[in-house]
Structures are given as structure tokens and as C-alpha cells.
């Protein structure tokens, strides 16, 4: 994981926030878009998801 450090004005306080990788950030963004897309398939159980993916 990458970390981003912030400094605020004259304070020596440093905050380290965990920043997701580009791949993770893209997957999160895709998930939010799918959530809003009413035509995207929905699965109520893990079994139905596996059946749809033929796993």
C-alpha cells in the first residue's frame, strides 16, 4: 500500500492515510457505477453469482 503524508500550515502533525492502488480505485469506481445501473445483474446469494459466472 502507498501512503500519502499531509502537513498542515505550521503544525508538525503528519497524517498518514492509506491510499488504494490505481487498480483498486478503478474497481471501487466500477462498483459504484454498477450499483447505480439498474440494468446491471443482481445476485442475492454467492451461489447464484457462481452459477452466473460458471465457477
mmCIF file of N, CA, C and O in Angstrom:
data_model
loop_
_atom_site.group_PDB
_atom_site.id
_atom_site.type_symbol
_atom_site.label_atom_id
_atom_site.label_comp_id
_atom_site.label_asym_id
_atom_site.label_seq_id
_atom_site.Cartn_x
_atom_site.Cartn_y
_atom_site.Cartn_z
ATOM 1 N N UNK A 1 0.828 -1.191 0.000
ATOM 2 C CA UNK A 1 0.000 0.000 0.000
ATOM 3 C C UNK A 1 0.867 1.247 0.000
ATOM 4 O O UNK A 1 1.932 1.268 0.588
ATOM 5 N N UNK A 2 0.371 2.237 -0.664
ATOM 6 C CA UNK A 2 1.052 3.523 -0.651
ATOM 7 C C UNK A 2 0.447 4.369 0.453
ATOM 8 O O UNK A 2 -0.693 4.200 0.830
ATOM 9 N N UNK A 3 1.214 5.300 0.944
ATOM 10 C CA UNK A 3 0.723 6.236 1.954
ATOM 11 C C UNK A 3 0.962 7.657 1.469
ATOM 12 O O UNK A 3 1.930 7.938 0.790
ATOM 13 N N UNK A 4 0.061 8.534 1.821
ATOM 14 C CA UNK A 4 0.196 9.942 1.487
ATOM 15 C C UNK A 4 0.336 10.716 2.787
ATOM 16 O O UNK A 4 -0.432 10.500 3.718
ATOM 17 N N UNK A 5 1.319 11.574 2.864
ATOM 18 C CA UNK A 5 1.538 12.360 4.074
ATOM 19 C C UNK A 5 1.042 13.781 3.867
ATOM 20 O O UNK A 5 1.224 14.358 2.805
ATOM 21 N N UNK A 6 0.408 14.314 4.888
ATOM 22 C CA UNK A 6 -0.104 15.673 4.842
ATOM 23 C C UNK A 6 0.508 16.482 5.972
ATOM 24 O O UNK A 6 0.690 15.989 7.065
ATOM 25 N N UNK A 7 0.827 17.718 5.698
ATOM 26 C CA UNK A 7 1.270 18.640 6.734
ATOM 27 C C UNK A 7 0.366 19.856 6.667
ATOM 28 O O UNK A 7 -0.008 20.298 5.589
ATOM 29 N N UNK A 8 -0.019 20.371 7.825
ATOM 30 C CA UNK A 8 -0.941 21.489 7.857
ATOM 31 C C UNK A 8 -0.260 22.723 8.408
ATOM 32 O O UNK A 8 0.133 22.765 9.579
ATOM 33 N N UNK A 9 -0.094 23.717 7.562
ATOM 34 C CA UNK A 9 0.484 25.022 7.906
ATOM 35 C C UNK A 9 1.725 24.863 8.774
ATOM 36 O O UNK A 9 2.649 24.161 8.412
ATOM 37 N N UNK A 10 1.767 25.513 9.917
ATOM 38 C CA UNK A 10 2.989 25.482 10.727
ATOM 39 C C UNK A 10 3.025 24.299 11.692
ATOM 40 O O UNK A 10 4.012 24.089 12.375
ATOM 41 N N UNK A 11 1.963 23.500 11.745
ATOM 42 C CA UNK A 11 1.943 22.355 12.645
ATOM 43 C C UNK A 11 2.800 21.231 12.092
ATOM 44 O O UNK A 11 2.888 21.026 10.899
ATOM 45 N N UNK A 12 3.395 20.495 12.988
ATOM 46 C CA UNK A 12 4.234 19.374 12.583
ATOM 47 C C UNK A 12 3.460 18.057 12.586
ATOM 48 O O UNK A 12 4.042 16.993 12.591
ATOM 49 N N UNK A 13 2.186 18.161 12.564
ATOM 50 C CA UNK A 13 1.339 16.983 12.555
ATOM 51 C C UNK A 13 1.372 16.355 11.166
ATOM 52 O O UNK A 13 1.161 17.025 10.169
ATOM 53 N N UNK A 14 1.630 15.089 11.120
ATOM 54 C CA UNK A 14 1.620 14.365 9.853
ATOM 55 C C UNK A 14 0.576 13.269 9.938
ATOM 56 O O UNK A 14 0.558 12.498 10.874
ATOM 57 N N UNK A 15 -0.296 13.241 8.974
ATOM 58 C CA UNK A 15 -1.310 12.203 8.893
ATOM 59 C C UNK A 15 -0.930 11.256 7.773
ATOM 60 O O UNK A 15 -0.599 11.692 6.683
ATOM 61 N N UNK A 16 -0.990 9.995 8.044
ATOM 62 C CA UNK A 16 -0.721 9.011 7.008
ATOM 63 C C UNK A 16 -2.037 8.315 6.697
ATOM 64 O O UNK A 16 -2.602 7.633 7.530
ATOM 65 N N UNK A 17 -2.514 8.529 5.497
ATOM 66 C CA UNK A 17 -3.762 7.929 5.056
ATOM 67 C C UNK A 17 -3.453 6.850 4.034
ATOM 68 O O UNK A 17 -2.680 7.063 3.109
ATOM 69 N N UNK A 18 -4.090 5.705 4.202
ATOM 70 C CA UNK A 18 -3.872 4.622 3.268
ATOM 71 C C UNK A 18 -4.555 4.961 1.947
ATOM 72 O O UNK A 18 -5.720 5.319 1.906
ATOM 73 N N UNK A 19 -3.811 4.893 0.861
ATOM 74 C CA UNK A 19 -4.323 5.234 -0.463
ATOM 75 C C UNK A 19 -4.364 3.955 -1.297
ATOM 76 O O UNK A 19 -3.357 3.270 -1.421
ATOM 77 N N UNK A 20 -5.533 3.620 -1.857
ATOM 78 C CA UNK A 20 -5.601 2.393 -2.656
ATOM 79 C C UNK A 20 -4.798 2.522 -3.958
ATOM 80 O O UNK A 20 -4.604 3.620 -4.470
ATOM 81 N N UNK A 21 -4.369 1.388 -4.477
ATOM 82 C CA UNK A 21 -3.661 1.375 -5.757
ATOM 83 C C UNK A 21 -4.619 1.805 -6.862
ATOM 84 O O UNK A 21 -5.834 1.865 -6.669
ATOM 85 N N UNK A 22 -4.083 2.093 -8.026
ATOM 86 C CA UNK A 22 -4.911 2.504 -9.160
ATOM 87 C C UNK A 22 -5.911 1.407 -9.537
ATOM 88 O O UNK A 22 -7.061 1.692 -9.869
ATOM 89 N N UNK A 23 -5.473 0.155 -9.466
ATOM 90 C CA UNK A 23 -6.349 -0.964 -9.801
ATOM 91 C C UNK A 23 -7.512 -1.048 -8.824
ATOM 92 O O UNK A 23 -8.668 -1.205 -9.222
ATOM 93 N N UNK A 24 -7.212 -0.917 -7.533
ATOM 94 C CA UNK A 24 -8.256 -0.967 -6.509
ATOM 95 C C UNK A 24 -9.206 0.210 -6.655
ATOM 96 O O UNK A 24 -10.432 0.040 -6.577
ATOM 97 N N UNK A 25 -8.666 1.390 -6.884
ATOM 98 C CA UNK A 25 -9.501 2.584 -7.050
ATOM 99 C C UNK A 25 -10.425 2.432 -8.259
ATOM 100 O O UNK A 25 -11.603 2.800 -8.202
ATOM 101 N N UNK A 26 -9.912 1.853 -9.351
ATOM 102 C CA UNK A 26 -10.729 1.644 -10.547
ATOM 103 C C UNK A 26 -11.835 0.630 -10.268
ATOM 104 O O UNK A 26 -12.976 0.805 -10.721
ATOM 105 N N UNK A 27 -11.535 -0.421 -9.505
ATOM 106 C CA UNK A 27 -12.543 -1.431 -9.176
ATOM 107 C C UNK A 27 -13.634 -0.830 -8.290
ATOM 108 O O UNK A 27 -14.822 -1.127 -8.460
ATOM 109 N N UNK A 28 -13.247 0.015 -7.345
ATOM 110 C CA UNK A 28 -14.222 0.685 -6.486
ATOM 111 C C UNK A 28 -15.127 1.582 -7.320
ATOM 112 O O UNK A 28 -16.360 1.577 -7.156
ATOM 113 N N UNK A 29 -14.541 2.330 -8.222
ATOM 114 C CA UNK A 29 -15.317 3.222 -9.092
ATOM 115 C C UNK A 29 -16.293 2.417 -9.959
ATOM 116 O O UNK A 29 -17.459 2.797 -10.114
ATOM 117 N N UNK A 30 -15.829 1.304 -10.497
ATOM 118 C CA UNK A 30 -16.692 0.454 -11.311
ATOM 119 C C UNK A 30 -17.848 -0.083 -10.475
ATOM 120 O O UNK A 30 -19.000 -0.140 -10.931
ATOM 121 N N UNK A 31 -17.575 -0.465 -9.240
ATOM 122 C CA UNK A 31 -18.621 -0.955 -8.348
ATOM 123 C C UNK A 31 -19.693 0.090 -8.088
ATOM 124 O O UNK A 31 -20.890 -0.217 -8.086
ATOM 125 N N UNK A 32 -19.281 1.341 -7.869
ATOM 126 C CA UNK A 32 -20.251 2.421 -7.649
ATOM 127 C C UNK A 32 -21.113 2.638 -8.891
ATOM 128 O O UNK A 32 -22.320 2.856 -8.786
ATOM 129 N N UNK A 33 -20.504 2.555 -10.075
ATOM 130 C CA UNK A 33 -21.268 2.719 -11.318
ATOM 131 C C UNK A 33 -22.265 1.587 -11.498
ATOM 132 O O UNK A 33 -23.417 1.819 -11.885
ATOM 133 N N UNK A 34 -21.843 0.353 -11.206
ATOM 134 C CA UNK A 34 -22.740 -0.790 -11.329
ATOM 135 C C UNK A 34 -23.899 -0.695 -10.335
ATOM 136 O O UNK A 34 -25.029 -1.086 -10.642
ATOM 137 N N UNK A 35 -23.613 -0.162 -9.169
ATOM 138 C CA UNK A 35 -24.660 -0.003 -8.155
ATOM 139 C C UNK A 35 -25.772 0.915 -8.655
ATOM 140 O O UNK A 35 -26.947 0.696 -8.389
ATOM 141 N N UNK A 36 -25.402 1.936 -9.392
ATOM 142 C CA UNK A 36 -26.371 2.906 -9.901
ATOM 143 C C UNK A 36 -27.041 2.458 -11.197
ATOM 144 O O UNK A 36 -28.059 3.015 -11.587
ATOM 145 N N UNK A 37 -26.486 1.441 -11.856
ATOM 146 C CA UNK A 37 -27.003 0.963 -13.145
ATOM 147 C C UNK A 37 -28.112 -0.066 -12.904
ATOM 148 O O UNK A 37 -27.854 -1.189 -12.489
ATOM 149 N N UNK A 38 -29.339 0.326 -13.175
ATOM 150 C CA UNK A 38 -30.473 -0.572 -12.921
ATOM 151 C C UNK A 38 -30.484 -1.781 -13.860
ATOM 152 O O UNK A 38 -31.144 -2.775 -13.560
ATOM 153 N N UNK A 39 -29.756 -1.721 -14.965
ATOM 154 C CA UNK A 39 -29.727 -2.855 -15.890
ATOM 155 C C UNK A 39 -28.610 -3.852 -15.550
ATOM 156 O O UNK A 39 -28.533 -4.916 -16.164
ATOM 157 N N UNK A 40 -27.775 -3.538 -14.575
ATOM 158 C CA UNK A 40 -26.698 -4.455 -14.176
ATOM 159 C C UNK A 40 -27.302 -5.652 -13.446
ATOM 160 O O UNK A 40 -28.279 -5.509 -12.714
ATOM 161 N N UNK A 41 -26.747 -6.845 -13.657
ATOM 162 C CA UNK A 41 -27.294 -8.027 -12.987
ATOM 163 C C UNK A 41 -27.113 -7.934 -11.467
ATOM 164 O O UNK A 41 -26.159 -7.325 -10.986
ATOM 165 N N UNK A 42 -28.062 -8.516 -10.732
ATOM 166 C CA UNK A 42 -28.032 -8.525 -9.270
ATOM 167 C C UNK A 42 -28.061 -9.974 -8.786
ATOM 168 O O UNK A 42 -28.739 -10.815 -9.373
ATOM 169 N N UNK A 43 -27.340 -10.260 -7.731
ATOM 170 C CA UNK A 43 -27.281 -11.598 -7.161
ATOM 171 C C UNK A 43 -27.530 -11.509 -5.662
ATOM 172 O O UNK A 43 -26.894 -10.730 -4.963
ATOM 173 N N UNK A 44 -28.446 -12.326 -5.172
ATOM 174 C CA UNK A 44 -28.779 -12.278 -3.744
ATOM 175 C C UNK A 44 -27.981 -13.298 -2.935
ATOM 176 O O UNK A 44 -27.920 -13.208 -1.714
ATOM 177 N N UNK A 45 -27.370 -14.265 -3.618
ATOM 178 C CA UNK A 45 -26.551 -15.256 -2.920
ATOM 179 C C UNK A 45 -25.244 -15.471 -3.673
ATOM 180 O O UNK A 45 -25.153 -15.211 -4.880
ATOM 181 N N UNK A 46 -24.271 -15.964 -2.959
ATOM 182 C CA UNK A 46 -22.978 -16.264 -3.581
ATOM 183 C C UNK A 46 -23.141 -17.397 -4.595
ATOM 184 O O UNK A 46 -22.496 -17.408 -5.634
ATOM 185 N N UNK A 47 -24.034 -18.331 -4.290
ATOM 186 C CA UNK A 47 -24.267 -19.461 -5.191
ATOM 187 C C UNK A 47 -24.814 -18.985 -6.538
ATOM 188 O O UNK A 47 -24.390 -19.459 -7.592
ATOM 189 N N UNK A 48 -25.757 -18.043 -6.518
ATOM 190 C CA UNK A 48 -26.305 -17.546 -7.788
ATOM 191 C C UNK A 48 -25.240 -16.773 -8.584
ATOM 192 O O UNK A 48 -25.221 -16.837 -9.808
ATOM 193 N N UNK A 49 -24.349 -16.077 -7.895
ATOM 194 C CA UNK A 49 -23.242 -15.399 -8.576
ATOM 195 C C UNK A 49 -22.315 -16.420 -9.220
ATOM 196 O O UNK A 49 -21.933 -16.285 -10.377
ATOM 197 N N UNK A 50 -21.964 -17.472 -8.478
ATOM 198 C CA UNK A 50 -21.097 -18.511 -9.029
ATOM 199 C C UNK A 50 -21.738 -19.197 -10.226
ATOM 200 O O UNK A 50 -21.072 -19.489 -11.215
ATOM 201 N N UNK A 51 -23.039 -19.458 -10.135
ATOM 202 C CA UNK A 51 -23.744 -20.077 -11.263
ATOM 203 C C UNK A 51 -23.691 -19.199 -12.494
ATOM 204 O O UNK A 51 -23.478 -19.680 -13.603
ATOM 205 N N UNK A 52 -23.864 -17.909 -12.322
ATOM 206 C CA UNK A 52 -23.820 -16.972 -13.447
ATOM 207 C C UNK A 52 -22.422 -16.898 -14.043
ATOM 208 O O UNK A 52 -22.259 -16.723 -15.242
ATOM 209 N N UNK A 53 -21.415 -17.025 -13.198
ATOM 210 C CA UNK A 53 -20.018 -16.960 -13.670
ATOM 211 C C UNK A 53 -19.505 -18.329 -14.107
ATOM 212 O O UNK A 53 -18.380 -18.440 -14.562
ATOM 213 N N UNK A 54 -20.301 -19.378 -13.891
ATOM 214 C CA UNK A 54 -19.939 -20.749 -14.218
ATOM 215 C C UNK A 54 -18.642 -21.154 -13.549
ATOM 216 O O UNK A 54 -17.750 -21.731 -14.168
ATOM 217 N N UNK A 55 -18.537 -20.855 -12.243
ATOM 218 C CA UNK A 55 -17.329 -21.203 -11.480
ATOM 219 C C UNK A 55 -17.523 -22.526 -10.792
ATOM 220 O O UNK A 55 -18.533 -22.832 -10.279
#
